Coordinates of C-alpha atoms in Angstrom, one line a residue:
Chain A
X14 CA 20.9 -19.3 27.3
X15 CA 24.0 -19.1 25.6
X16 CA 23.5 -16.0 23.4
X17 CA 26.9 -16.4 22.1
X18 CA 26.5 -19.4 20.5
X19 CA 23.0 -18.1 18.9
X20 CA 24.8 -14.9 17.8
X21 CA 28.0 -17.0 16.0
X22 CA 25.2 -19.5 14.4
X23 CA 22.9 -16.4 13.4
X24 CA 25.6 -15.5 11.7
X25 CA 27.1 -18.7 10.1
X26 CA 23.6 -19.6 9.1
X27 CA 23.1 -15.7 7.3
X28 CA 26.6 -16.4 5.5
X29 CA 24.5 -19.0 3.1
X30 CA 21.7 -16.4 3.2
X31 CA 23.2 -15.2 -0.4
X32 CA 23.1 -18.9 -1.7
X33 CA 19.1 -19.3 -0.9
X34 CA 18.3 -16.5 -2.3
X35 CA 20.3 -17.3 -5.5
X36 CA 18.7 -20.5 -5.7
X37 CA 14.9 -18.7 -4.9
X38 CA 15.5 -16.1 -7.0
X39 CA 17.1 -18.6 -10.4
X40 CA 14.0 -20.9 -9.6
X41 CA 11.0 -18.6 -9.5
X42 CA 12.2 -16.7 -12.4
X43 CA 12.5 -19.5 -14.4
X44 CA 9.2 -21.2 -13.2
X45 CA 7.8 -17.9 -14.2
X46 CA 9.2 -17.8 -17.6
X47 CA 8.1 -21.7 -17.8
X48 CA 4.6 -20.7 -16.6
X49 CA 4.1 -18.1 -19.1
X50 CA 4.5 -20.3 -21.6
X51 CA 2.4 -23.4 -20.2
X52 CA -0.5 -20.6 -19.4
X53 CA -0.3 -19.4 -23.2
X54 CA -0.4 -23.1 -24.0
X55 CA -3.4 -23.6 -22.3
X56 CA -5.5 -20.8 -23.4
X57 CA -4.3 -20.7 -26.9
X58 CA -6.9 -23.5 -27.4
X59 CA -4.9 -25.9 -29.1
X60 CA -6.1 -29.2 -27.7
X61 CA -2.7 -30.8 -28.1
X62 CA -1.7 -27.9 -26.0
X63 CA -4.1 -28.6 -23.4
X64 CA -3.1 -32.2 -22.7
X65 CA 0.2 -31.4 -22.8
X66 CA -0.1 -28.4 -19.8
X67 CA -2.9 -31.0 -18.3
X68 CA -0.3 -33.9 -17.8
X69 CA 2.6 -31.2 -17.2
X70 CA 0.7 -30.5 -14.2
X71 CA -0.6 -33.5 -12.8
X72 CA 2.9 -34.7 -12.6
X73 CA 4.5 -31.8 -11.1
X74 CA 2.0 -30.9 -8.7
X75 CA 1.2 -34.3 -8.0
X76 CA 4.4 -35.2 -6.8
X77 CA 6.7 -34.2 -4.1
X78 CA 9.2 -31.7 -5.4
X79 CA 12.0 -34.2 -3.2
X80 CA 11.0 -37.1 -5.3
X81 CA 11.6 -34.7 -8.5
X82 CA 14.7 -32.9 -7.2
X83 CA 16.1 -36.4 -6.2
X84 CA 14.9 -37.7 -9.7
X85 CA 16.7 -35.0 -11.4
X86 CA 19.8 -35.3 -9.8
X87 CA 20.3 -39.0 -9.2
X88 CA 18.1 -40.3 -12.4
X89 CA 18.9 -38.6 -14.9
X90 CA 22.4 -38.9 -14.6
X91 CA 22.2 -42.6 -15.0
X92 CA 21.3 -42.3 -18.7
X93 CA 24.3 -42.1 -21.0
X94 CA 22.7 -39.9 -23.7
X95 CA 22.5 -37.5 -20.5
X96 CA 26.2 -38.1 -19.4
X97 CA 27.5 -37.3 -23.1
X98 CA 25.4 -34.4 -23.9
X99 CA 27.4 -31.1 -24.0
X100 CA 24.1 -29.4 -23.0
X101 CA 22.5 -31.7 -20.7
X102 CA 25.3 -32.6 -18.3
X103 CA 27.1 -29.5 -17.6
X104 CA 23.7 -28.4 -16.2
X105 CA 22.8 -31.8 -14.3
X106 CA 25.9 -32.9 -12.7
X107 CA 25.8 -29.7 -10.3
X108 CA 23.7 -30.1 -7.5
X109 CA 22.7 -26.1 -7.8
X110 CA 21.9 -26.3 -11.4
X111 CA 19.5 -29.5 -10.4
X112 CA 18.0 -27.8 -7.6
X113 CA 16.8 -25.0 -9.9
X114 CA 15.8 -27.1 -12.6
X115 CA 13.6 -28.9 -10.5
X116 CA 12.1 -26.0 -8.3
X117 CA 11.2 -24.1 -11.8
X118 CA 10.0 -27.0 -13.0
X119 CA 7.8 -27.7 -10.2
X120 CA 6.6 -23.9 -9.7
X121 CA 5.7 -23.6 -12.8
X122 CA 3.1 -26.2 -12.5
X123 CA 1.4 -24.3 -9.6
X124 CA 1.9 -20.7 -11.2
X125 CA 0.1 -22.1 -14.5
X126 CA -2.8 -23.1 -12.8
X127 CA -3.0 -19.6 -10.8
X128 CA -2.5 -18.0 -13.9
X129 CA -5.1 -20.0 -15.7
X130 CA -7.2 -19.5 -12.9
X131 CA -7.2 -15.4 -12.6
X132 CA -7.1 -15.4 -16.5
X133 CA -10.1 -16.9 -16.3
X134 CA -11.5 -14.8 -13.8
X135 CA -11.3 -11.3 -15.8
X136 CA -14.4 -10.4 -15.9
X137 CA -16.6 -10.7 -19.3
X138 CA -18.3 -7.5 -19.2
X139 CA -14.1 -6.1 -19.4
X140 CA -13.3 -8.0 -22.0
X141 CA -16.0 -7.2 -24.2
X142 CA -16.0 -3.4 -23.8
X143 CA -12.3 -3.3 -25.0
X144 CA -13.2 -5.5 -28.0
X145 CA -16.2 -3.0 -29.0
X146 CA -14.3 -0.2 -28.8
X147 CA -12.1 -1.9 -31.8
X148 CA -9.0 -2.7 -29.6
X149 CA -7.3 -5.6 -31.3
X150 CA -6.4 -9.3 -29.4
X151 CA -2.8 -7.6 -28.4
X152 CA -4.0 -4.2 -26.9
X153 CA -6.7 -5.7 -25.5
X154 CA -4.2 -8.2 -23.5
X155 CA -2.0 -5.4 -22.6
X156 CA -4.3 -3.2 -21.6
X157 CA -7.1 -5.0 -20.2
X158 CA -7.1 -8.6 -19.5
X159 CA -3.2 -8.6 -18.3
X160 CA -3.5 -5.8 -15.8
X161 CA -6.8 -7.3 -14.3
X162 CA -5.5 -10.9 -14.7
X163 CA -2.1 -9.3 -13.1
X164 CA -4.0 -7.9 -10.0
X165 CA -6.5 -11.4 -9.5
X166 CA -3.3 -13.6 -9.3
X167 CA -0.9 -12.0 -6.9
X168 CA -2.6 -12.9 -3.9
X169 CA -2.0 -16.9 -4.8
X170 CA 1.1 -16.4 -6.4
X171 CA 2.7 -14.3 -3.5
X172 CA 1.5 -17.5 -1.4
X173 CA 3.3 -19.7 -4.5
X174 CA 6.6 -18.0 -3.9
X175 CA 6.5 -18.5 0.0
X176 CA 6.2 -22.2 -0.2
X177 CA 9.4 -21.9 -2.8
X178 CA 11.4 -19.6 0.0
X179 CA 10.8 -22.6 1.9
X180 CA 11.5 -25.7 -1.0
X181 CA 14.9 -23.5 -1.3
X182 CA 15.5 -25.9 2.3
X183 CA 15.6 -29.0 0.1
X184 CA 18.9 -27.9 -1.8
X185 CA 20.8 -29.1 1.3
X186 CA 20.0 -33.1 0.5
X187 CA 21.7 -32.7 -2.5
X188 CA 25.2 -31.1 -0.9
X189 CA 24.3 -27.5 -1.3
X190 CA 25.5 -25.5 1.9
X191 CA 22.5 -22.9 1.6
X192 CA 21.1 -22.1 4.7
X193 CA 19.7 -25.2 5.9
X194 CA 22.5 -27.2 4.9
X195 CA 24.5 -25.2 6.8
X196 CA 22.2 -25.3 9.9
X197 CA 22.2 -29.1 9.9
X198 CA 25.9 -29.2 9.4
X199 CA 26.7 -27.3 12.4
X200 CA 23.9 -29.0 14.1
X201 CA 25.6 -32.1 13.5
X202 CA 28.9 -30.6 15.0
X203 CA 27.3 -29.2 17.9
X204 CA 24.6 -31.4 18.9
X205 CA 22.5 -28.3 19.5
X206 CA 19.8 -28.7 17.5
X207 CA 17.0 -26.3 19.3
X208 CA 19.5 -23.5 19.2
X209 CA 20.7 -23.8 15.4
X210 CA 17.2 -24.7 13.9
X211 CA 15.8 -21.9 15.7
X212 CA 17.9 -19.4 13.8
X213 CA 17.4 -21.3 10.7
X214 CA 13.7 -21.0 11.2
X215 CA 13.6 -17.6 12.6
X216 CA 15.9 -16.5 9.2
X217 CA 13.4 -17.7 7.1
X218 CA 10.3 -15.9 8.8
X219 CA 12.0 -12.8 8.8
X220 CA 12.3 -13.3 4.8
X221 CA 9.1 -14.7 4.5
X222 CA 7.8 -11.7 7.0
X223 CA 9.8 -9.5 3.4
X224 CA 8.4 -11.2 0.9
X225 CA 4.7 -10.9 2.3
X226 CA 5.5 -7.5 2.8
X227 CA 6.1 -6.7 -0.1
X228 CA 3.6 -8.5 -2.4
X229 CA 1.2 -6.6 0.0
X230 CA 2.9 -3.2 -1.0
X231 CA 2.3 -4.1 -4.4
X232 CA -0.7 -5.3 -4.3
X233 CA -1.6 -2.0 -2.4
X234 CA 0.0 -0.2 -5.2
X235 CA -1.8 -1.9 -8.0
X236 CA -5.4 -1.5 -6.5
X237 CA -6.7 2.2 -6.0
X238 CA -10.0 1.3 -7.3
X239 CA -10.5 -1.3 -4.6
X240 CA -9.4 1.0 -1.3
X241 CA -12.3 2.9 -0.2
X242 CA -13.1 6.2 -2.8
X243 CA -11.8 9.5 -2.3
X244 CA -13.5 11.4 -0.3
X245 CA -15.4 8.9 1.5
X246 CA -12.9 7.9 3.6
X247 CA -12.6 10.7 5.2
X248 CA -16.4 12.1 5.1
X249 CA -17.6 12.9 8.7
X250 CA -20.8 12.6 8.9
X251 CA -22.6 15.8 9.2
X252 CA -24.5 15.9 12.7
X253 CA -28.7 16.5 12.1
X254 CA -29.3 20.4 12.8
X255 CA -32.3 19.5 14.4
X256 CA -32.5 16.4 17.0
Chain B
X4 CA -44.1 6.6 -42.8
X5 CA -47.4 4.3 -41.2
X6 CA -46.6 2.0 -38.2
X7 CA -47.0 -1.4 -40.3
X8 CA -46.4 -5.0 -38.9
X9 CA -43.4 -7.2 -39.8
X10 CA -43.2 -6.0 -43.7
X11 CA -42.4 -2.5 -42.8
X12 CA -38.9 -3.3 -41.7
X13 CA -38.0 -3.8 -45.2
X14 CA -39.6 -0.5 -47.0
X15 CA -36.9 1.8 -45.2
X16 CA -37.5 5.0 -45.7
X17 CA -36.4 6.0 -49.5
X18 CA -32.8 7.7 -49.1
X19 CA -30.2 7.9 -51.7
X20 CA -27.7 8.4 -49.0
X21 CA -26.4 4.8 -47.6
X22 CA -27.9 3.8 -44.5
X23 CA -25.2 3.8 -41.6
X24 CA -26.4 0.6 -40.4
X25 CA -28.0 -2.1 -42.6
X26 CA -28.6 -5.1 -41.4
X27 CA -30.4 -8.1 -43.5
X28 CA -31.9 -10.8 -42.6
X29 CA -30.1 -11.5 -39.5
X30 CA -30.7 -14.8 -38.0
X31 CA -28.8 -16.4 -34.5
X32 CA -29.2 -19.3 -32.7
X33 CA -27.7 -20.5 -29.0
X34 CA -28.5 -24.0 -29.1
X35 CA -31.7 -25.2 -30.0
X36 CA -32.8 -21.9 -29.4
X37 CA -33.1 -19.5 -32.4
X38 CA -32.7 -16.3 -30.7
X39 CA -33.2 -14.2 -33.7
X40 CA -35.2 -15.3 -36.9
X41 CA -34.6 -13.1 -39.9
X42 CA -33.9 -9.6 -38.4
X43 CA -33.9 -6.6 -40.9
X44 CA -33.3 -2.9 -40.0
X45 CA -31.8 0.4 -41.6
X46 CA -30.6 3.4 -39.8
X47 CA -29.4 6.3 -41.2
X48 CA -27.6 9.1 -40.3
X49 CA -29.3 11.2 -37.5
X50 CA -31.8 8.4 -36.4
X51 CA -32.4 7.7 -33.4
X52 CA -33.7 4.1 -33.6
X53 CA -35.4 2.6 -30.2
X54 CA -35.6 -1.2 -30.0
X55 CA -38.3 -2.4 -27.8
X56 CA -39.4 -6.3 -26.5
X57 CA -39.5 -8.6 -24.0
X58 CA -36.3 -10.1 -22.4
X59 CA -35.9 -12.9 -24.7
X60 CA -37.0 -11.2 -27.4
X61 CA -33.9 -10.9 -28.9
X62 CA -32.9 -7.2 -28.9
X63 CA -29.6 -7.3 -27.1
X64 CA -29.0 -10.2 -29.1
X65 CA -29.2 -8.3 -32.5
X66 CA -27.4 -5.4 -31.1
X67 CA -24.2 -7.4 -30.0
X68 CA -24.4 -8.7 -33.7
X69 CA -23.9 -5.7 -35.3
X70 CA -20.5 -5.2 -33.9
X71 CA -20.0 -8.6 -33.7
X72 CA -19.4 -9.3 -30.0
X73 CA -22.1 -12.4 -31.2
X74 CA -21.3 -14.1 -34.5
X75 CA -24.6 -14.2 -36.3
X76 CA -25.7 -17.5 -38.1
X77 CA -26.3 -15.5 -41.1
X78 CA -27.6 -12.3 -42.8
X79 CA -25.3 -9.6 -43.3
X80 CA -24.5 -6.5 -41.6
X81 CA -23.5 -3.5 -43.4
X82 CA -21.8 -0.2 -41.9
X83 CA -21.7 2.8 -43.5
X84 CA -22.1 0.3 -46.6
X85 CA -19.6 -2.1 -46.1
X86 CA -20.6 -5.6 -45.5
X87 CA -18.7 -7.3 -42.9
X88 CA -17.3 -10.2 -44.6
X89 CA -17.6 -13.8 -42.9
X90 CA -16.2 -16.8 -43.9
X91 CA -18.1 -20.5 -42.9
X92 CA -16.5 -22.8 -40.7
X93 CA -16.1 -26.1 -40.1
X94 CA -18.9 -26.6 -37.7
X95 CA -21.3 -24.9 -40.4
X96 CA -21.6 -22.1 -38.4
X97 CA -19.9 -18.5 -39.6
X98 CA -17.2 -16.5 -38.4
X99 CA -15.5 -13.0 -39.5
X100 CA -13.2 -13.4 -42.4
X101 CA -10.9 -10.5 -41.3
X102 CA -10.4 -9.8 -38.3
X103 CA -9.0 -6.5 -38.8
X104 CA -12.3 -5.5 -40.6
X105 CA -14.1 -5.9 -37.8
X106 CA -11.7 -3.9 -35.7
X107 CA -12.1 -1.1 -37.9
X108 CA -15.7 -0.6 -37.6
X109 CA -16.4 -2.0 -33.9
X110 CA -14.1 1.7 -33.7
X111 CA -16.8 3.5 -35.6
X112 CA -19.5 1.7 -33.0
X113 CA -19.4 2.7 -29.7
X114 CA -21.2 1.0 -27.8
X115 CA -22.6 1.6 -24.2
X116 CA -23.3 -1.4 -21.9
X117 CA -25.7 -2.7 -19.5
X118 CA -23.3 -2.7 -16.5
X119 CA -21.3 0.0 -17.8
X120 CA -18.6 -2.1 -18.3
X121 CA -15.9 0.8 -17.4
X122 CA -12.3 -0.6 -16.6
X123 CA -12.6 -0.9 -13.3
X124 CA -8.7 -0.6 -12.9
X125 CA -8.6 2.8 -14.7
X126 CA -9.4 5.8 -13.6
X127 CA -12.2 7.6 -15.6
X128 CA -9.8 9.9 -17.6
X129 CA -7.9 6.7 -18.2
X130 CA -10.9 5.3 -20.0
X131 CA -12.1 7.6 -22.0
X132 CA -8.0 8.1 -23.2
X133 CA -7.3 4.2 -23.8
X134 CA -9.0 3.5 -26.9
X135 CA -8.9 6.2 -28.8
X136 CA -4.8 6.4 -28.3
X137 CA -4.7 3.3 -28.7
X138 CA -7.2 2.5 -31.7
X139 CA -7.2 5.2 -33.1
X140 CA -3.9 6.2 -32.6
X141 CA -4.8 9.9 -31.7
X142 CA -1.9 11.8 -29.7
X143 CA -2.8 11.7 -25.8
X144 CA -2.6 14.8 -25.1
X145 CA -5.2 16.2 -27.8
X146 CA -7.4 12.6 -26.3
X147 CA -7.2 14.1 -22.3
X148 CA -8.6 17.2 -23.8
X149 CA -11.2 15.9 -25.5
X150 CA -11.8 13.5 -23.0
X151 CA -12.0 16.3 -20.0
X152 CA -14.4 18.4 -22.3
X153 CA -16.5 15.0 -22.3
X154 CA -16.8 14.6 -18.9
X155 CA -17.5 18.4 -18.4
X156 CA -20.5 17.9 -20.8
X157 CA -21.7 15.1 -19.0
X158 CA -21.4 16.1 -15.8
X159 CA -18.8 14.6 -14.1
X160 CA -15.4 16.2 -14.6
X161 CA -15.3 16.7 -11.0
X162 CA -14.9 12.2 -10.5
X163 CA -12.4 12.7 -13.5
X164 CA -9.7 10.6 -11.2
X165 CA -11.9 8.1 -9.3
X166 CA -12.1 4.9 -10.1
X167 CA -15.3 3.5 -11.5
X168 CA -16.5 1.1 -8.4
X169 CA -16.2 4.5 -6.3
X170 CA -19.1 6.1 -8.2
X171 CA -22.5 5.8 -8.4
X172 CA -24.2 3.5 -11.1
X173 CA -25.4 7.0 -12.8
X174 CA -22.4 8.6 -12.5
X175 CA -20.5 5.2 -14.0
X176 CA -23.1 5.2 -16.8
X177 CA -22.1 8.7 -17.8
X178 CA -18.7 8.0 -17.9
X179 CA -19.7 5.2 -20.0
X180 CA -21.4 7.3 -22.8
X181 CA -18.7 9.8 -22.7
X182 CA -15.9 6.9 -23.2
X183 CA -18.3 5.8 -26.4
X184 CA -17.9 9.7 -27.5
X185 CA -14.6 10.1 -27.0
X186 CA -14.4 7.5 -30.0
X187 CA -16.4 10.0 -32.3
X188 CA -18.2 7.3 -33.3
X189 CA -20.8 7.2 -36.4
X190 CA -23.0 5.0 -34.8
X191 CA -24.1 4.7 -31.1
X192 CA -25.0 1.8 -29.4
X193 CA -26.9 1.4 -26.1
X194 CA -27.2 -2.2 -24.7
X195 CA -30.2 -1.2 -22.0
X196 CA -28.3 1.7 -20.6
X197 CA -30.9 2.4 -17.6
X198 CA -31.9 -1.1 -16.8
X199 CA -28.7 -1.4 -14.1
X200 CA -29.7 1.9 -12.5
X201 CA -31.6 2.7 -9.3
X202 CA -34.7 4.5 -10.5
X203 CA -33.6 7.3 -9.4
X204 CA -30.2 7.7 -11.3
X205 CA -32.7 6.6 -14.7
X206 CA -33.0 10.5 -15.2
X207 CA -29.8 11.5 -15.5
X208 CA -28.2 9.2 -17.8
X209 CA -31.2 9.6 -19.9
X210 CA -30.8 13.6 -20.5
X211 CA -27.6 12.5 -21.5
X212 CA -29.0 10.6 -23.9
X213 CA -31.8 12.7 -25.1
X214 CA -28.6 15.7 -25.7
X215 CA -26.9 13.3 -27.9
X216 CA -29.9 12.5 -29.6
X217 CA -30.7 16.3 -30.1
X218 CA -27.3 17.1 -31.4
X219 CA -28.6 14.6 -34.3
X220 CA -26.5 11.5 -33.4
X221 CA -27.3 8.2 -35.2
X222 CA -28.6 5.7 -31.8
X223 CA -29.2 2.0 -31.7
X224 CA -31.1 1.9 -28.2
X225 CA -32.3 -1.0 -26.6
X226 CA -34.3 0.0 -24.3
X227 CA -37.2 -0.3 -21.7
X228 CA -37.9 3.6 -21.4
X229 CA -40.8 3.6 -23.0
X230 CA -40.8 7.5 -22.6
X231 CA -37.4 7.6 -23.9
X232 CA -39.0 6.0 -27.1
X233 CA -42.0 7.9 -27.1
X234 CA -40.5 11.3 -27.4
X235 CA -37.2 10.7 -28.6
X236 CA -36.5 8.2 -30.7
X237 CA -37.1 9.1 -34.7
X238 CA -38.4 5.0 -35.1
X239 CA -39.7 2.2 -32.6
X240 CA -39.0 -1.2 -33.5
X241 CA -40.8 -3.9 -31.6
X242 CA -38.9 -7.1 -31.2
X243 CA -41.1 -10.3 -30.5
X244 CA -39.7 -13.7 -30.2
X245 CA -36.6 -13.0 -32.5
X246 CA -38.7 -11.4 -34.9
X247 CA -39.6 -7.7 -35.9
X248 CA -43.0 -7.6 -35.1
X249 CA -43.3 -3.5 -35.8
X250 CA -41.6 -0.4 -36.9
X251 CA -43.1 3.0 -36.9
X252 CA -42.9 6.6 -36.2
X253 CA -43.3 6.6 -31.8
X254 CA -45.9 8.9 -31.2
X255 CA -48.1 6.7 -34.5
X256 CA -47.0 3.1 -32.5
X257 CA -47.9 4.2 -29.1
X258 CA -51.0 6.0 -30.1
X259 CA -52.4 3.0 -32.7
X260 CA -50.4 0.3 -31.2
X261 CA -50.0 -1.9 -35.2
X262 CA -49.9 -5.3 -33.4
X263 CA -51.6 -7.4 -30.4
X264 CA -48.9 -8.0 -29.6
X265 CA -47.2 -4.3 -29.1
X266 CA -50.6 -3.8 -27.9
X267 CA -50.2 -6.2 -24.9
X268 CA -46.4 -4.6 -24.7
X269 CA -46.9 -1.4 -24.0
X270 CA -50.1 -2.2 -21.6
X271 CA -48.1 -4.0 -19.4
X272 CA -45.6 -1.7 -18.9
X273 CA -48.5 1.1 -18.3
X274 CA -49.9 -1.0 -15.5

């Protein structure tokens, strides 16, 4: 094995780790901020609302996020309202800009639906305590239903942002030099591609391997009430004086 | 005052004072299915009111109206006098006209649940604390104060810091009350506060009960104690299919039952 050649890829390959992340990071925060909004939308029992979040997410889930990415990048730009607009082209002539566009887009149709779901899945009995004991629509969001809701959805989203760690990979058909594109550039000068995907995929595990961690941490964090109580846990129980 | 049939719910007892509950002529429907036709009832301050029927009777039904977690059809409520004022809508059905209103006086109606109902994702000093900081708008340290009293007085100050799934349903039920408390409400209600409960966790939730009752707290209880209502309550009501079918003084009702079909009630639950 030529350990050399793994070390100077590992490390070529890591050099773009700042890019994925950058890309990750713009992507899910947007989706979120996108999601928000589509999951208020959709609860706020509008019905025009609801058709609108409906058909926002059949198409973005319902599609592959390379036929949006490439729709987004290579489409748009053939429309000439899009190629004269001082907002619209600035942001979708650059590859990066597309790639984040379309992975927030495309995230915020699954987080919507998770959110929609563990909204949903508060339990009643919650709900109505905090409304008899006169809390208003707003404090009872903030205190109640958002914390539970909070707690029900990390699992699925943690799973959410895992699969975009991985879309991040996409950005290199569009020219970006994160760290696939990198990979398969030097895979293409080297002919070696075992030894350079392996880093590539071993890169990503270890952030994945992160990322997992630490939704777990959190998810520990947030849910005393669901770890075994107090004293139980460490009860021993008392041997029969008599046998 | 005589145990009567149906009628009697309207000759409340004569009081210059208001009543702190008065409801008239409440009726609710789910569906097809009228739930409650025509429900009256007065309580005033210091009674201890037991509602008694059948599941399907309508009892929890007419206690979830009077703070409005159900929307009645029609009839009015009135709390400490004032009627809680709803406005019709479009699907001919009613709804609360202001909103607010109702937050206000669901704050002066504590109400105890079933299942408890205890944040699960508090701890109990955390529930008793959240509402009436922020509801009422009390300063939290003067709340955890009041709140660690509460749970001294019923018994559980020691679980002050669990978390409700890691206590017994008894222990969870106590919490329950004392978070209603911790509200200083006017009015208590009690959605079947013992019928979740292992029989033998009934007792202690029910001393609870019978304290507060002794320290001369108005109590809506729904109930199936039938001792509870016996030799606690000030009145009985008997619900039967959405209607009262009886109100009296206990010890009179259990002793002359005024109905058949109290009669056949309180015989099956002495079998």
């Amino acid at each position: 094995m030529d350990f050399d050649f793994y070390l100077s890829t590992m490390w070529s390959v890591l050099k773009a780790l700042p890019l994925t992340l950058e890309i990750w990071f713009s992507g899910v925060a947007i989706g979120l901020v996108i999601a928000t909004g589509l999951t208020w939308l959709r609860a706020s029992g509008y019905k025009l609302g609801e058709y609108f979040t409906r058909g926002y997410v059949f198409v973005f889930r319902g599609s592959p996020l390379l036929v949006q990415l490439y729709l987004i990048y290579f489409g748009l730009s053939q429309f000439d309202f899009v190629r004269h607009s001082p907002i619209l082209w600035p942001i979708l002539r650059d590859p990066m800009y597309c790639t984040i566009v379309a992975m927030a887009l495309n995230t915020a149709a699954y987080s919507s639906e998770i959110f929609r779901g563990s909204l949903r899945a508060v339990p009643v009995g919650q709900i109505e305590a905090a409304k008899a004991f006169g809390m208003s629509a707003f404090t009872r969001f903030r205190l109640v239903t958002l914390p539970i809701a909070l707690r029900l959805a990390l699992p699925a989203y943690s799973t959410e942002i895992i699969l975009m760690t991985k879309a991040t990979a996409l950005a290199s058909v569009v020219t970006i030099m994160e760290m696939m594109g990198t990979a398969q550039k030097i895979q293409h000068d080297t002919f070696r591609p075992i030894e350079v995907l392996t880093c590539a995929g071993v890169i990503y595990l270890l952030l994945n391997l992160s990322i997992a961690r630490l939704f777990a941490w959190v998810e520990y964090l947030l849910s005393p009430h669901l770890r075994p109580a107090p004293e139980q846990s460490q009860q021993v129980k008392p041997v029969p004086e008599v046998l | 005052m005589p145990a009567s049939p149906a009628a009697a719910a309207k000759a409340a007892p004569s009081s210059d004072e208001t009543p702190a509950i008065s409801v008239k002529d409440l009726r609710k429907c789910f569906g097809d299915h009228e739930v409650l036709k025509g429900i009256s009832l007065e309580a005033h301050k210091g009674d201890v009111i037991s509602i008694l029927g059948s599941s399907g009777s309508g009892k929890s039904t007419m206690l979830r109206c009077i703070n409005l977690l159900e929307t009645p059809d029609s009839g009015e409520v009135r709390v400490d006098g004032e009627l809680i004022r709803m406005k019709p809508t479009r699907d001919g059905h009613q709804m609360p006209a202001d909103i607010r209103q109702v937050e206000r006086i669901r704050a002066n109606l504590a109400m105890v649940f079933q299942s408890f109902n205890l944040w699960s994702h508090m701890t109990v000093l955390e529930n008793l604390v959240a509402a009436p900081t922020h509801v009422l708008k009390r300063p939290r340290a003067e709340c955890l104060e009041q709140a660690e009293a509460l749970l001294k007085r019923v018994g559980i100050w020691e679980r002050r810091n669990y978390y409700p799934p890691h206590m017994s349903g008894g222990q969870q039920q106590r919490a329950a009350i004392a978070r209603a408390l911790a509200m200083n409400p006017k009015v208590m209600l009690f959605d079947e506060p013992t019928s979740a409960l292992d029989p033998e966790l009934v007792g202690e939730v029910l001393r609870v009960m019978r304290s507060l009752a002794e320290e001369g707290r108005t109590m809506l209880v729904v109930t199936h104690e039938m001792g509870f209502a016996r030799d606690v309550s000030s009145k009985v009501m008997f619900l039967h299919k959405g209607e009262v079918d009886s109100v009296g003084e206990p010890k009179e009702m259990f002793a002359r039952p005024p109905t058949p079909q109290f009669k056949q009630f309180i015989a099956n639950f002495n079998k």
